[in-house]
mmCIF file of C-alpha atoms and ligand atoms in Angstrom:
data_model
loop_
_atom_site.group_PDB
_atom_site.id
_atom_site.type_symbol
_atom_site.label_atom_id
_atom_site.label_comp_id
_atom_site.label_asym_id
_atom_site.label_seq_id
_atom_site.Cartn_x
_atom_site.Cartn_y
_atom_site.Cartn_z
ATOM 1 C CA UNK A 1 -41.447 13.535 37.308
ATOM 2 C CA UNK A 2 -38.824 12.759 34.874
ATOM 3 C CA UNK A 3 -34.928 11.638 36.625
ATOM 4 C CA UNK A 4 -32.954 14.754 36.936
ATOM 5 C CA UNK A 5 -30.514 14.281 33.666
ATOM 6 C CA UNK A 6 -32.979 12.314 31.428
ATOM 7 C CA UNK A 7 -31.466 10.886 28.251
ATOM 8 C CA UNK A 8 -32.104 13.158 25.154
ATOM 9 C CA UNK A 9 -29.298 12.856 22.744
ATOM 10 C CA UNK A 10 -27.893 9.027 23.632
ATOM 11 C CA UNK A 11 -31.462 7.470 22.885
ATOM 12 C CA UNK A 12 -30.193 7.643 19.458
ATOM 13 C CA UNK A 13 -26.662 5.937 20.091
ATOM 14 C CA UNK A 14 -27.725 3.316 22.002
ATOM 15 C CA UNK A 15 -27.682 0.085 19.793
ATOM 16 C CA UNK A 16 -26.307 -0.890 16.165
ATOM 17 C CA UNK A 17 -29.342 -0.901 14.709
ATOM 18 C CA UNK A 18 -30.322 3.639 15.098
ATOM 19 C CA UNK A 19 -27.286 4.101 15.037
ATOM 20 C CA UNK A 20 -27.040 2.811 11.058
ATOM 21 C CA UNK A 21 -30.436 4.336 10.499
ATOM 22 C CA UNK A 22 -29.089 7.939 11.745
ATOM 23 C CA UNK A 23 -25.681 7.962 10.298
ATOM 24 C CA UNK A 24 -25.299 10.297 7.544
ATOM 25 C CA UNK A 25 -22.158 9.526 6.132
ATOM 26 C CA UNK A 26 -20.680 6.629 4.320
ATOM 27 C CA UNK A 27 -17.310 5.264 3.135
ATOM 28 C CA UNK A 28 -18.058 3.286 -0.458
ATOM 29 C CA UNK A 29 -15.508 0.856 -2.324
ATOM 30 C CA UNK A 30 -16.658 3.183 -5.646
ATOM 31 C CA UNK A 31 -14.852 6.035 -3.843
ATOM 32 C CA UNK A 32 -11.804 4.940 -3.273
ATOM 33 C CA UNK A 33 -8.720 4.998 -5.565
ATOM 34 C CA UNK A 34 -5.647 2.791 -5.337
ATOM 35 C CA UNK A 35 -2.049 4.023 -6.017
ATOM 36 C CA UNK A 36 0.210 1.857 -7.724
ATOM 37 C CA UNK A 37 3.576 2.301 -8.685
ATOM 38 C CA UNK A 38 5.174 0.288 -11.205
ATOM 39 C CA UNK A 39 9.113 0.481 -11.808
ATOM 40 C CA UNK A 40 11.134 -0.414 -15.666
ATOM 41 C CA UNK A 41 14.010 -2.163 -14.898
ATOM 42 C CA UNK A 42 13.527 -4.040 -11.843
ATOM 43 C CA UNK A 43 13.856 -8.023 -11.628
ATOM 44 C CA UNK A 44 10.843 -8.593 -9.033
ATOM 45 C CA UNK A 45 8.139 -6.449 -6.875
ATOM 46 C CA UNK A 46 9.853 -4.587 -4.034
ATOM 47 C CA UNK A 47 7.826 -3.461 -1.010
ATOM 48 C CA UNK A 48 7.599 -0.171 -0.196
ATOM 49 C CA UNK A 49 8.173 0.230 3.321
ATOM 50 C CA UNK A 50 6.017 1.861 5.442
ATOM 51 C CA UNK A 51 3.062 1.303 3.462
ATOM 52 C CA UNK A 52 1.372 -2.398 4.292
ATOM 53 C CA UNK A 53 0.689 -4.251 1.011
ATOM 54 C CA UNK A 54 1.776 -1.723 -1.285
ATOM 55 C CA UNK A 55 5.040 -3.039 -3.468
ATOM 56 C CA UNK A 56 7.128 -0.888 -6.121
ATOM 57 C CA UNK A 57 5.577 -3.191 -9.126
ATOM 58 C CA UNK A 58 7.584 -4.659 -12.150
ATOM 59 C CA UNK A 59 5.365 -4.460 -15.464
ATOM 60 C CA UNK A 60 4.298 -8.096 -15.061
ATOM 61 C CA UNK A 61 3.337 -8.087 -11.191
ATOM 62 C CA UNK A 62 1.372 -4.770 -12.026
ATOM 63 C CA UNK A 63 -0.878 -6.775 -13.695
ATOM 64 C CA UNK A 64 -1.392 -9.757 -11.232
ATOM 65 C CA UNK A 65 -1.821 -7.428 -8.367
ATOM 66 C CA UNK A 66 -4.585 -5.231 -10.809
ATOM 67 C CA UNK A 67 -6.274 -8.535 -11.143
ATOM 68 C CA UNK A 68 -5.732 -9.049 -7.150
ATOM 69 C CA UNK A 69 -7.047 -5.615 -6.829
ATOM 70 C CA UNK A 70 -10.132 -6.383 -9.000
ATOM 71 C CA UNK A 71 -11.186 -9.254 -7.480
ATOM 72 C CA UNK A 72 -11.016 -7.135 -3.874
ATOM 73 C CA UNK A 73 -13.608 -4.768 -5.233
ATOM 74 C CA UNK A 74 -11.246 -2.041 -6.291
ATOM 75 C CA UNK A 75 -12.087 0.036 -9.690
ATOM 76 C CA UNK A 76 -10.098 2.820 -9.679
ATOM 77 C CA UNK A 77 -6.135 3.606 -9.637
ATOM 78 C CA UNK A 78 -3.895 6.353 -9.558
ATOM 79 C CA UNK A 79 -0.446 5.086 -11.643
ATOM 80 C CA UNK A 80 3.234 6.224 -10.803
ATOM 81 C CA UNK A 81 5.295 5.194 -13.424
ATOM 82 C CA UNK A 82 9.517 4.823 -12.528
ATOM 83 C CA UNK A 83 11.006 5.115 -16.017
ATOM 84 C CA UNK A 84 14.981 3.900 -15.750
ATOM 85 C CA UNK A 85 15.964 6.383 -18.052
ATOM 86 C CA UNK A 86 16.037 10.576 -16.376
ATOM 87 C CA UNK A 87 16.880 13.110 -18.450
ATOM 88 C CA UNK A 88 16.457 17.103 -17.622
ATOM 89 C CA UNK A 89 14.510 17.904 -21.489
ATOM 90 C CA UNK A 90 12.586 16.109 -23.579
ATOM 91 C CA UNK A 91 11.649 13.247 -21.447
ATOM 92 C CA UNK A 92 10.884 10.108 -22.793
ATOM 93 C CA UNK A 93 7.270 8.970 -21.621
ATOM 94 C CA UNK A 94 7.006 5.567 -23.070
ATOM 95 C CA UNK A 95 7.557 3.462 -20.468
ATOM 96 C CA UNK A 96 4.668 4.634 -18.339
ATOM 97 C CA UNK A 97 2.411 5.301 -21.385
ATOM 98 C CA UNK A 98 3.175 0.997 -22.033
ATOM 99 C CA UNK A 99 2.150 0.426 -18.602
ATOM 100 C CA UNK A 100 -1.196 2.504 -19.645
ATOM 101 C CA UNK A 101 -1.958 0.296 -22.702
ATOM 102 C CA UNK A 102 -1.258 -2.470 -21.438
ATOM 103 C CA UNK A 103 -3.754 -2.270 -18.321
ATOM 104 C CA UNK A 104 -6.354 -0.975 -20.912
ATOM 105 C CA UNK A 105 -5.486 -3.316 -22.804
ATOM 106 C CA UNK A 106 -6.027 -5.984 -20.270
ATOM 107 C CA UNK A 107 -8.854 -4.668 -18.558
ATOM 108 C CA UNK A 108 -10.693 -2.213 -20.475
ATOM 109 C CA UNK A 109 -13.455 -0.818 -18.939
ATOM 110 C CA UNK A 110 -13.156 -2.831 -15.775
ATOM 111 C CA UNK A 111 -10.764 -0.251 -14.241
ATOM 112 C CA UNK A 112 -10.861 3.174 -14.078
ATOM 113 C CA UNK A 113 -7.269 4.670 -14.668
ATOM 114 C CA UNK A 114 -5.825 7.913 -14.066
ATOM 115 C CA UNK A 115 -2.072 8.567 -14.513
ATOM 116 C CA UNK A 116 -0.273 11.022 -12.652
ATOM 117 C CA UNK A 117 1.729 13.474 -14.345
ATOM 118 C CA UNK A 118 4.693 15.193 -12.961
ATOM 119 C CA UNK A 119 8.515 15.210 -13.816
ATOM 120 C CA UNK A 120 10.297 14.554 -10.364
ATOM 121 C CA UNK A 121 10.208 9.988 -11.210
ATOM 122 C CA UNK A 122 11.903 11.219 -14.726
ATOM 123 C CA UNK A 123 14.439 13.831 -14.491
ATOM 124 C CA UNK A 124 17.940 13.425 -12.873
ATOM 125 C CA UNK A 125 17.345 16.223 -9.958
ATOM 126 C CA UNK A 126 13.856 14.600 -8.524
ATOM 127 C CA UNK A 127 12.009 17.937 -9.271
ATOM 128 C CA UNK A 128 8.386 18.451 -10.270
ATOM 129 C CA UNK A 129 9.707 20.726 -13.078
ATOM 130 C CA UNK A 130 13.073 21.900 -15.206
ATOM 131 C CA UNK A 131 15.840 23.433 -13.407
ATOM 132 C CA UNK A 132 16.812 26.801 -15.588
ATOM 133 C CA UNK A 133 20.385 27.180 -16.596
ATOM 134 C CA UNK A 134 21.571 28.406 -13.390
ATOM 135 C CA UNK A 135 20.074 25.681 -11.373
ATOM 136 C CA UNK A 136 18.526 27.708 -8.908
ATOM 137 C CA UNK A 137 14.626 27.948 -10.120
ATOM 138 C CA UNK A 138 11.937 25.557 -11.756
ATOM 139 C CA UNK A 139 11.276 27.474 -15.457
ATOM 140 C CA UNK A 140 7.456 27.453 -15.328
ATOM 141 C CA UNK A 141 7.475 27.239 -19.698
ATOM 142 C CA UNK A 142 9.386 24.713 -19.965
ATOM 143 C CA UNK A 143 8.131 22.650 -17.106
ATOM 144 C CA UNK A 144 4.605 23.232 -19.004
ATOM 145 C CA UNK A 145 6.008 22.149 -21.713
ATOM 146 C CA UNK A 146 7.084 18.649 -20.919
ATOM 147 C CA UNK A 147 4.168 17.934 -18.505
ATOM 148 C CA UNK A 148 1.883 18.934 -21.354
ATOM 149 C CA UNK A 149 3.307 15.829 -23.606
ATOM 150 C CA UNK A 150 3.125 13.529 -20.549
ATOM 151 C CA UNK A 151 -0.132 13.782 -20.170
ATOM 152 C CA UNK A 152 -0.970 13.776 -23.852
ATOM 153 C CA UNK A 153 1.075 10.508 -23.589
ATOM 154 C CA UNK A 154 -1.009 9.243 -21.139
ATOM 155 C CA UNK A 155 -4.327 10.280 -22.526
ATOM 156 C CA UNK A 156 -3.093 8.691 -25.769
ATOM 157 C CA UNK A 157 -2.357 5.451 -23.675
ATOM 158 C CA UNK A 158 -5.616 4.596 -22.942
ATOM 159 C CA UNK A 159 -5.822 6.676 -19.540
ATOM 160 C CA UNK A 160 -9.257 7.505 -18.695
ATOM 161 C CA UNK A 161 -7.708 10.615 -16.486
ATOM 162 C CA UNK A 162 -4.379 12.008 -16.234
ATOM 163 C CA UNK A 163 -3.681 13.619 -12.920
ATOM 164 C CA UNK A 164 -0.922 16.250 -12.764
ATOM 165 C CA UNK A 165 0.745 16.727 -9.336
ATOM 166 C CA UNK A 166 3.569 19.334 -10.179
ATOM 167 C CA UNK A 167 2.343 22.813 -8.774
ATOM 168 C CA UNK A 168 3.789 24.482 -12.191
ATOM 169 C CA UNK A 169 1.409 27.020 -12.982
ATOM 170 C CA UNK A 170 -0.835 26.844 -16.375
ATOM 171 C CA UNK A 171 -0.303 23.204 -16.592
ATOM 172 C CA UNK A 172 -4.155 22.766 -16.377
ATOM 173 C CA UNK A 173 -5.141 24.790 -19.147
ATOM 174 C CA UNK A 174 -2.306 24.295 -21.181
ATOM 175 C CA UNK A 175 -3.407 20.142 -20.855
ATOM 176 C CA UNK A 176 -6.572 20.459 -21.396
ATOM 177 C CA UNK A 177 -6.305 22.261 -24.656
ATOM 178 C CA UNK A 178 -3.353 19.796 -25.774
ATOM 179 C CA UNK A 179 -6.032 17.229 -25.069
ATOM 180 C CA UNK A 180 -8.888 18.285 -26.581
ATOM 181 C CA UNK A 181 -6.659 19.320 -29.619
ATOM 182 C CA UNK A 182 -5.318 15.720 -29.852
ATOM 183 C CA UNK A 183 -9.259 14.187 -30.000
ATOM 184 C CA UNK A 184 -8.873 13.574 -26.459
ATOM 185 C CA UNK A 185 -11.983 15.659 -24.957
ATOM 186 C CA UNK A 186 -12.795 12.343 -22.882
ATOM 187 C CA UNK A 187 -10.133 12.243 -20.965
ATOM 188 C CA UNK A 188 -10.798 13.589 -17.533
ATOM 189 C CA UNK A 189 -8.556 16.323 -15.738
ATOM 190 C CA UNK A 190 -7.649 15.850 -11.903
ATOM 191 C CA UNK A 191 -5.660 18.630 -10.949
ATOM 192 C CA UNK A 192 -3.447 17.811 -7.900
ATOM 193 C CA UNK A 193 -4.683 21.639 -6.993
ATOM 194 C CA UNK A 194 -4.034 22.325 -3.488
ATOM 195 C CA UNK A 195 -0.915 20.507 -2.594
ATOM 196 C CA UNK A 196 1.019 21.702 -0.016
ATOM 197 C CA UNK A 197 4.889 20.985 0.471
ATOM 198 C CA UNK A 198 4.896 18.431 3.147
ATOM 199 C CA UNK A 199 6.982 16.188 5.840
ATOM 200 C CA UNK A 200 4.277 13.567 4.761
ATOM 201 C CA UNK A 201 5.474 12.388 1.580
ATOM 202 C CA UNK A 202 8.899 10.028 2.607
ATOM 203 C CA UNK A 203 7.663 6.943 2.142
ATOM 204 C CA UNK A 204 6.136 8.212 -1.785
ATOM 205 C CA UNK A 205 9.451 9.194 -2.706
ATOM 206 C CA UNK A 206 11.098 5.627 -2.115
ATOM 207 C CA UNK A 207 8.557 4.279 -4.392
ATOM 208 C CA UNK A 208 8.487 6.579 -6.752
ATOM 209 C CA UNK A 209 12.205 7.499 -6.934
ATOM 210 C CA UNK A 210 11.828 11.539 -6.797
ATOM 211 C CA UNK A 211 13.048 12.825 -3.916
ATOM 212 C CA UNK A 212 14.807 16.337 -4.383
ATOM 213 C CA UNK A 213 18.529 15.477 -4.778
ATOM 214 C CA UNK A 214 19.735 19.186 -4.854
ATOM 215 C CA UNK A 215 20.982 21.764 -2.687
ATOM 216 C CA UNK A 216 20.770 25.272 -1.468
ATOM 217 C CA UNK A 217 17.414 26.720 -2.647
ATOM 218 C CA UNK A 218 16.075 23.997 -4.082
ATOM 219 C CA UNK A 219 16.918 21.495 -1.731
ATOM 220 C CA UNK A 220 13.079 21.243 -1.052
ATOM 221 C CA UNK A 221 9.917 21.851 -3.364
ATOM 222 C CA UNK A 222 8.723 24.874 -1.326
ATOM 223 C CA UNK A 223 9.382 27.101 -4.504
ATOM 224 C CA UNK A 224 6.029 25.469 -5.723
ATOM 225 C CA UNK A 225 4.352 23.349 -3.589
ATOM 226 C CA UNK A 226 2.305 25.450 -1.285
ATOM 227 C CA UNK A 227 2.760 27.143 2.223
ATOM 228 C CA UNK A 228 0.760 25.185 4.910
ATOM 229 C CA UNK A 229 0.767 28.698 6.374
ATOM 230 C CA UNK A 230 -0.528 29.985 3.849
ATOM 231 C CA UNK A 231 -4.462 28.872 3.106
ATOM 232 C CA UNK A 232 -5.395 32.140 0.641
ATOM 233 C CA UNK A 233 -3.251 30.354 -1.815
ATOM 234 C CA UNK A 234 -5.082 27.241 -1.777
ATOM 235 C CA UNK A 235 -8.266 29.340 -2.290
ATOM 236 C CA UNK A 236 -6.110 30.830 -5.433
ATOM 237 C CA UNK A 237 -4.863 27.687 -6.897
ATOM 238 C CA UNK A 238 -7.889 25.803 -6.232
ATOM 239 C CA UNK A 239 -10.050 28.916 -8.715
ATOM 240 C CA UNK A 240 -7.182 29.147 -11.184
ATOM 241 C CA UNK A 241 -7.530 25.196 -11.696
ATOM 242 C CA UNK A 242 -11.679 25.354 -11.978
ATOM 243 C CA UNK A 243 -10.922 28.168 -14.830
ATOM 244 C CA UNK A 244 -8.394 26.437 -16.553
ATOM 245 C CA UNK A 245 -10.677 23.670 -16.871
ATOM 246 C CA UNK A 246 -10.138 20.907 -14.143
ATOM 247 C CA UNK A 247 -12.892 18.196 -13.610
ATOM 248 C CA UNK A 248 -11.844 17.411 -10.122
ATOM 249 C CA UNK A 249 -9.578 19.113 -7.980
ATOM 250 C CA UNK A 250 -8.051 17.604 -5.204
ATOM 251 C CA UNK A 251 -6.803 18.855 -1.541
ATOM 252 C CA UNK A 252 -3.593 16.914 -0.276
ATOM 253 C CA UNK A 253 -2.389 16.351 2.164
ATOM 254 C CA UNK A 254 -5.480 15.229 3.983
ATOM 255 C CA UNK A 255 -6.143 15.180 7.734
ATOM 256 C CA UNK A 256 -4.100 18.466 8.208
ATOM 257 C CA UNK A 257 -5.748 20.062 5.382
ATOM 258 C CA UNK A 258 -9.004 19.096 6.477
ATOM 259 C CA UNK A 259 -10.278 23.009 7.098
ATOM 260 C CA UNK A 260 -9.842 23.453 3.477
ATOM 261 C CA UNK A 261 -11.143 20.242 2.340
ATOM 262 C CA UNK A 262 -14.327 21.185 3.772
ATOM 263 C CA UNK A 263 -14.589 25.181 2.760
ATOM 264 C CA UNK A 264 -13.223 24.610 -0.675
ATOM 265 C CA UNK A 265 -15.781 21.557 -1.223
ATOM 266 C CA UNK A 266 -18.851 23.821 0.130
ATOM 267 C CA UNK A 267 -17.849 26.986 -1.897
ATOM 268 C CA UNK A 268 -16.882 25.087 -5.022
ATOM 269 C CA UNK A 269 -19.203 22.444 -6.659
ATOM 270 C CA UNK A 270 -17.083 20.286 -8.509
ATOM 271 C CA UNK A 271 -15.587 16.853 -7.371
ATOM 272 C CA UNK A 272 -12.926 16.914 -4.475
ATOM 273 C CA UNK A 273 -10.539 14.198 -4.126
ATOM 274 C CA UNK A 274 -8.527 14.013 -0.959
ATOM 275 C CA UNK A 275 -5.280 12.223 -0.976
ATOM 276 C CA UNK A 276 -4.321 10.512 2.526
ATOM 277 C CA UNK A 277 -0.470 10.580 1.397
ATOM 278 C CA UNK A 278 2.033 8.455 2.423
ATOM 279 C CA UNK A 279 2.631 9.426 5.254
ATOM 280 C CA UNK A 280 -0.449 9.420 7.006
ATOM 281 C CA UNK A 281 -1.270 6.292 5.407
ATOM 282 C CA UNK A 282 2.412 5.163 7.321
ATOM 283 C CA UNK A 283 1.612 6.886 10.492
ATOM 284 C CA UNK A 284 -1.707 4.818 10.678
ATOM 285 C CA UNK A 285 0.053 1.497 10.397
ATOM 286 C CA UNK A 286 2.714 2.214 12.723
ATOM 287 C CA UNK A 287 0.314 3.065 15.382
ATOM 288 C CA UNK A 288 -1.546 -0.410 14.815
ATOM 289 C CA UNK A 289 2.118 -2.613 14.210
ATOM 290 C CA UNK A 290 2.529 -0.840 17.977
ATOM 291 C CA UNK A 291 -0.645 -2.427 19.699
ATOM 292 C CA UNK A 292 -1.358 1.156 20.155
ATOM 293 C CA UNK A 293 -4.599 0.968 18.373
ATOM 294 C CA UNK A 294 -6.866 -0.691 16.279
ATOM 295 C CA UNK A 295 -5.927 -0.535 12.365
ATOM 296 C CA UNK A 296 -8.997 -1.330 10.723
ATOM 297 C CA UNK A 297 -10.448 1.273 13.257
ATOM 298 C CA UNK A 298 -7.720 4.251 12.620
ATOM 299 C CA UNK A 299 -8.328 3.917 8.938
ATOM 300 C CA UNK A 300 -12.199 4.246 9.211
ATOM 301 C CA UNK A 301 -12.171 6.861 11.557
ATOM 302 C CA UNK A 302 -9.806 8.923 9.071
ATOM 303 C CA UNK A 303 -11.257 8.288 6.164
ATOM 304 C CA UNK A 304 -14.937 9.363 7.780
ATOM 305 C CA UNK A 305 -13.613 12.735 8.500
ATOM 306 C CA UNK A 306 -12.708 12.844 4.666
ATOM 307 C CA UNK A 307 -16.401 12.117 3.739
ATOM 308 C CA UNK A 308 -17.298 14.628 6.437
ATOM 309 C CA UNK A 309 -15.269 17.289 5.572
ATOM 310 C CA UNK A 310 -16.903 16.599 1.576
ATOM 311 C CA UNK A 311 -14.726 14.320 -0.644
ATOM 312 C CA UNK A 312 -16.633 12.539 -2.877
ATOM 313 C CA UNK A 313 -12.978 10.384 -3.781
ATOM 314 C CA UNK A 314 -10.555 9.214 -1.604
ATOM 315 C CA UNK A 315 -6.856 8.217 -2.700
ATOM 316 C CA UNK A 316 -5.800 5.872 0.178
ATOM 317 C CA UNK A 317 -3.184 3.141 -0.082
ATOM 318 C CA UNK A 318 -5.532 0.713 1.653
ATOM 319 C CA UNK A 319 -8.411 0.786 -1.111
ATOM 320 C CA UNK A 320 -7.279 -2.806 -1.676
ATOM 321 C CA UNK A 321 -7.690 -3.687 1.930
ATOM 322 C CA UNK A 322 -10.776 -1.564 2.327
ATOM 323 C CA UNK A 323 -12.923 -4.722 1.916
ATOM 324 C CA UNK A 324 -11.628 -6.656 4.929
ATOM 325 C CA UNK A 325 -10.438 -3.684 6.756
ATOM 326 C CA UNK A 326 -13.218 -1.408 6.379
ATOM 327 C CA UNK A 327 -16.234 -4.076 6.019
ATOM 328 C CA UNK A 328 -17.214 -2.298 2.827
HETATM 329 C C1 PBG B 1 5.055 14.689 -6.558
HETATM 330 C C2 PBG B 1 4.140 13.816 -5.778
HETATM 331 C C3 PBG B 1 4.098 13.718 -4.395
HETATM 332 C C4 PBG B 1 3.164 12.752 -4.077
HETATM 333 C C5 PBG B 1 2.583 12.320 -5.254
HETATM 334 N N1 PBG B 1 3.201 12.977 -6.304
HETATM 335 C C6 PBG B 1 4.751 14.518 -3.350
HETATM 336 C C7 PBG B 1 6.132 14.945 -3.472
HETATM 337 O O1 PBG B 1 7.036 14.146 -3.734
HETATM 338 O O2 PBG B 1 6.375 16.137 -3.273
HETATM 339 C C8 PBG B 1 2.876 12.323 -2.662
HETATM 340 C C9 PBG B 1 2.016 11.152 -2.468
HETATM 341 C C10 PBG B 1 2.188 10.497 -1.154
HETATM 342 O O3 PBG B 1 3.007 10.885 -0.287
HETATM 343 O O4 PBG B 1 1.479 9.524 -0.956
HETATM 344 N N2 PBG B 1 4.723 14.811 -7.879
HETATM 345 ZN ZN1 ZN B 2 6.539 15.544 -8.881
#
C-alpha cells in the first residue's frame, strides 16, 4: 500500500545533483553580449546611473574596461557611440567608426563587435531618423539614407556586425546591399526587428544622449517604434526583416515581450537576440540595492526565461558580471 499522496514529480527536484542532470536549459558566457557606450569629448568615464558597473566610456577607458571585460570571460559587445558633434543631414560617423578600429585594432579576433546603428546619439532632436521640413514626421528616405552610410561606416571600421535599432522601414535591405556592394558580405546584419516604444529605455538615453527633445507629435518615438498593443506588427516587421536579409533578428524589450520571443523564435529559424533594456536591467538592481531580493538570483531567473522562451543571444548589461553573478 503506497502513502496516500506518494511523491511522483519532486523525486526529481530533490537534491543538486538530478536536478543538473534534468535541467534543460542553460545560460552560457558565449551568449551573452555586453553594451558599451563610449562618449567623444568627455574628460573621464561617467557612470551611468541605474545600471551597476556600466560607465559612459571616454575612448581610452573603452579600452581598459574591453580588456577588463576580456579577462571576465566576455566576447561579444554591442557599441553606442556619443559623437559631440549633431547635425540633422549628413552626419558625420567618424568618431564611432575610430572607436571601431581601434578595438579591432586592439583586439582583433578576440572580441566579437557589433555596432549599433541609429541616428537619435547624432542628430540635434534625439530621433531615430530625419525630421522632414515641417518637423512633424521622420522622412523614411532620408532616414535610410544616412543609416545606410553608418553602417557602411561601421562595417568599414572593422565591425564584425552592425546592428540597426531605428524602426525606419527598408533600412535592412537597403544595408545589406550597401554592404555587400562595398566588399562587405562578412559583415553580419542584426536587425533591432521587433522593438517596441517603451517606458524601459530612461536610463539608455542618459548614456547614450538621445532622448526625444521635441514636442507635440513627436514628443515620443511611437511614430516608429512599435505598439505593445499591437503584436501582428511584430509578426510583420519581424518577416519584412528575414526578407530583406537579416542574420539575426532581435525582440526588445524582453520580459514583457516574452510571448513573442517565444512564437517568433519557434515559427522563424534564424537567430533571436533578446535585449533586457535598461530598464529592466535597472529595475533588477533596485530590487537587490532594496534587500528586497537576491541580485545574482533576479538576474538568473530572468535571463532563464530568455533561454526558455528561445534566444540563442542575450544583450544584458551584466554580461561582465555574469561570471561572479551568474556562476557561469
Ligand atoms: C534607440 C535605442 C534604444 C535603445 C537602444 N537603442 C531605445 C530608445 O531610445 O528608444 C534601448 C536600450 C536600452 O534601454 O537598454 N536607437
Ligand atoms: Zn535611435
Amino acid at each position: 500500500m503506497s502513502e496516500p499522496f506518494p511523491l511522483t514529480l519532486r523525486r526529481l527536484r530533490q537534491d543538486e545533483h538530478v536536478r543538473a542532470l534534468t535541467r534543460e536549459v542553460h545560460l552560457r558566457l558565449d551568449q551573452l553580449i555586453q553594451p558599451c557606450f563610449v562618449a567623444e569629448g568627455r574628460g573621464s568615464a561617467e557612470p551611468v546611473p541605474g545600471l551597476t558597473g556600466v560607465m559612459q566610456e571616454t575612448p581610452a577607458s573603452l579600452l581598459r574596461q574591453t580588456e577588463a571585460d576580456l579577462r571576465a570571460g566576455v566576447r561579444a559587445f554591442l557599441l553606442f557611440g556619443v559623437p559631440r558633434a549633431r547635425a540633422a543631414r549628413q552626419i558625420d560617423w567618424s568618431f564611432t567608426a575610430g572607436q571601431i578600429q581601434a578595438l579591432k585594432a586592439r583586439f582583433g579576433k578576440d572580441i566579437w563587435l557589433a555596432a549599433d546603428v541609429c541616428l537619435c546619439s547624432s542628430t540635434p532632436h534625439g530621433h531615430c531618423g530625419v525630421l522632414n521640413a515641417e518637423g512633424d514626421h521622420l522622412d523614411n528616405d532620408a532616414s535610410v539614407q544616412e543609416l545606410t552610410a553608418a553602417a557602411l561606416a561601421y562595417a568599414q571600421a572593422g565591425a564584425d556586425c552592425v546592428a540597426p535599432s531605428d524602426m525606419m522601414d527598408g533600412r535592412v535591405g537597403a544595408i545589406r546591399r550597401a554592404l555587400d556592394a562595398g566588399g562587405l558580405e562578412r559583415t553580419v546584419l542584426m536587425s533591432y526587428a521587433v522593438k517596441f516604444q517603451s517606458a524601459l529605455y530612461g536610463p539608455f538615453r542618459v548614456a547614450a544622449d538621445s532622448a526625444p527633445k521635441t514636442q507635440s507629435a513627436l514628443r515620443d518615438r511611437a511614430s516608429y517604434q512599435l505598439d505593445p498593443a499591437r503584436p501582428a506588427d511584430a509578426w510583420l516587421c519581424a518577416e519584412r526583416d528575414l526578407a530583406e536579409g537579416a542574420d539575426i533578428l532581435m525582440v526588445k524589450p524582453g520580459l514583457p515581450y516574452l510571448d513573442l520571443l517565444r512564437d517568433l523564435s519557434r515559427a522563424i529559424r534564424k537567430p533571436w537576440a533578446v535585449y533586457h533594456v535598461s530598464g529592466e536591467f535597472a529595475a533588477l538592481e533596485a530590487l537587490a540595492e532594496k534587500g528586497l531580493a537576491p541580485r545574482a538570483a533576479l538576474h538568473r531567473e530572468v535571463l532563464t526565461a530568455f533561454k526558455r522562451a528561445g534566444a540563442s543571444m542575450i544583450i544584458t548589461y551584466g554580461a561582465r558580471q555574469a561570471r561572479e553573478l551568474l556562476d557561469l
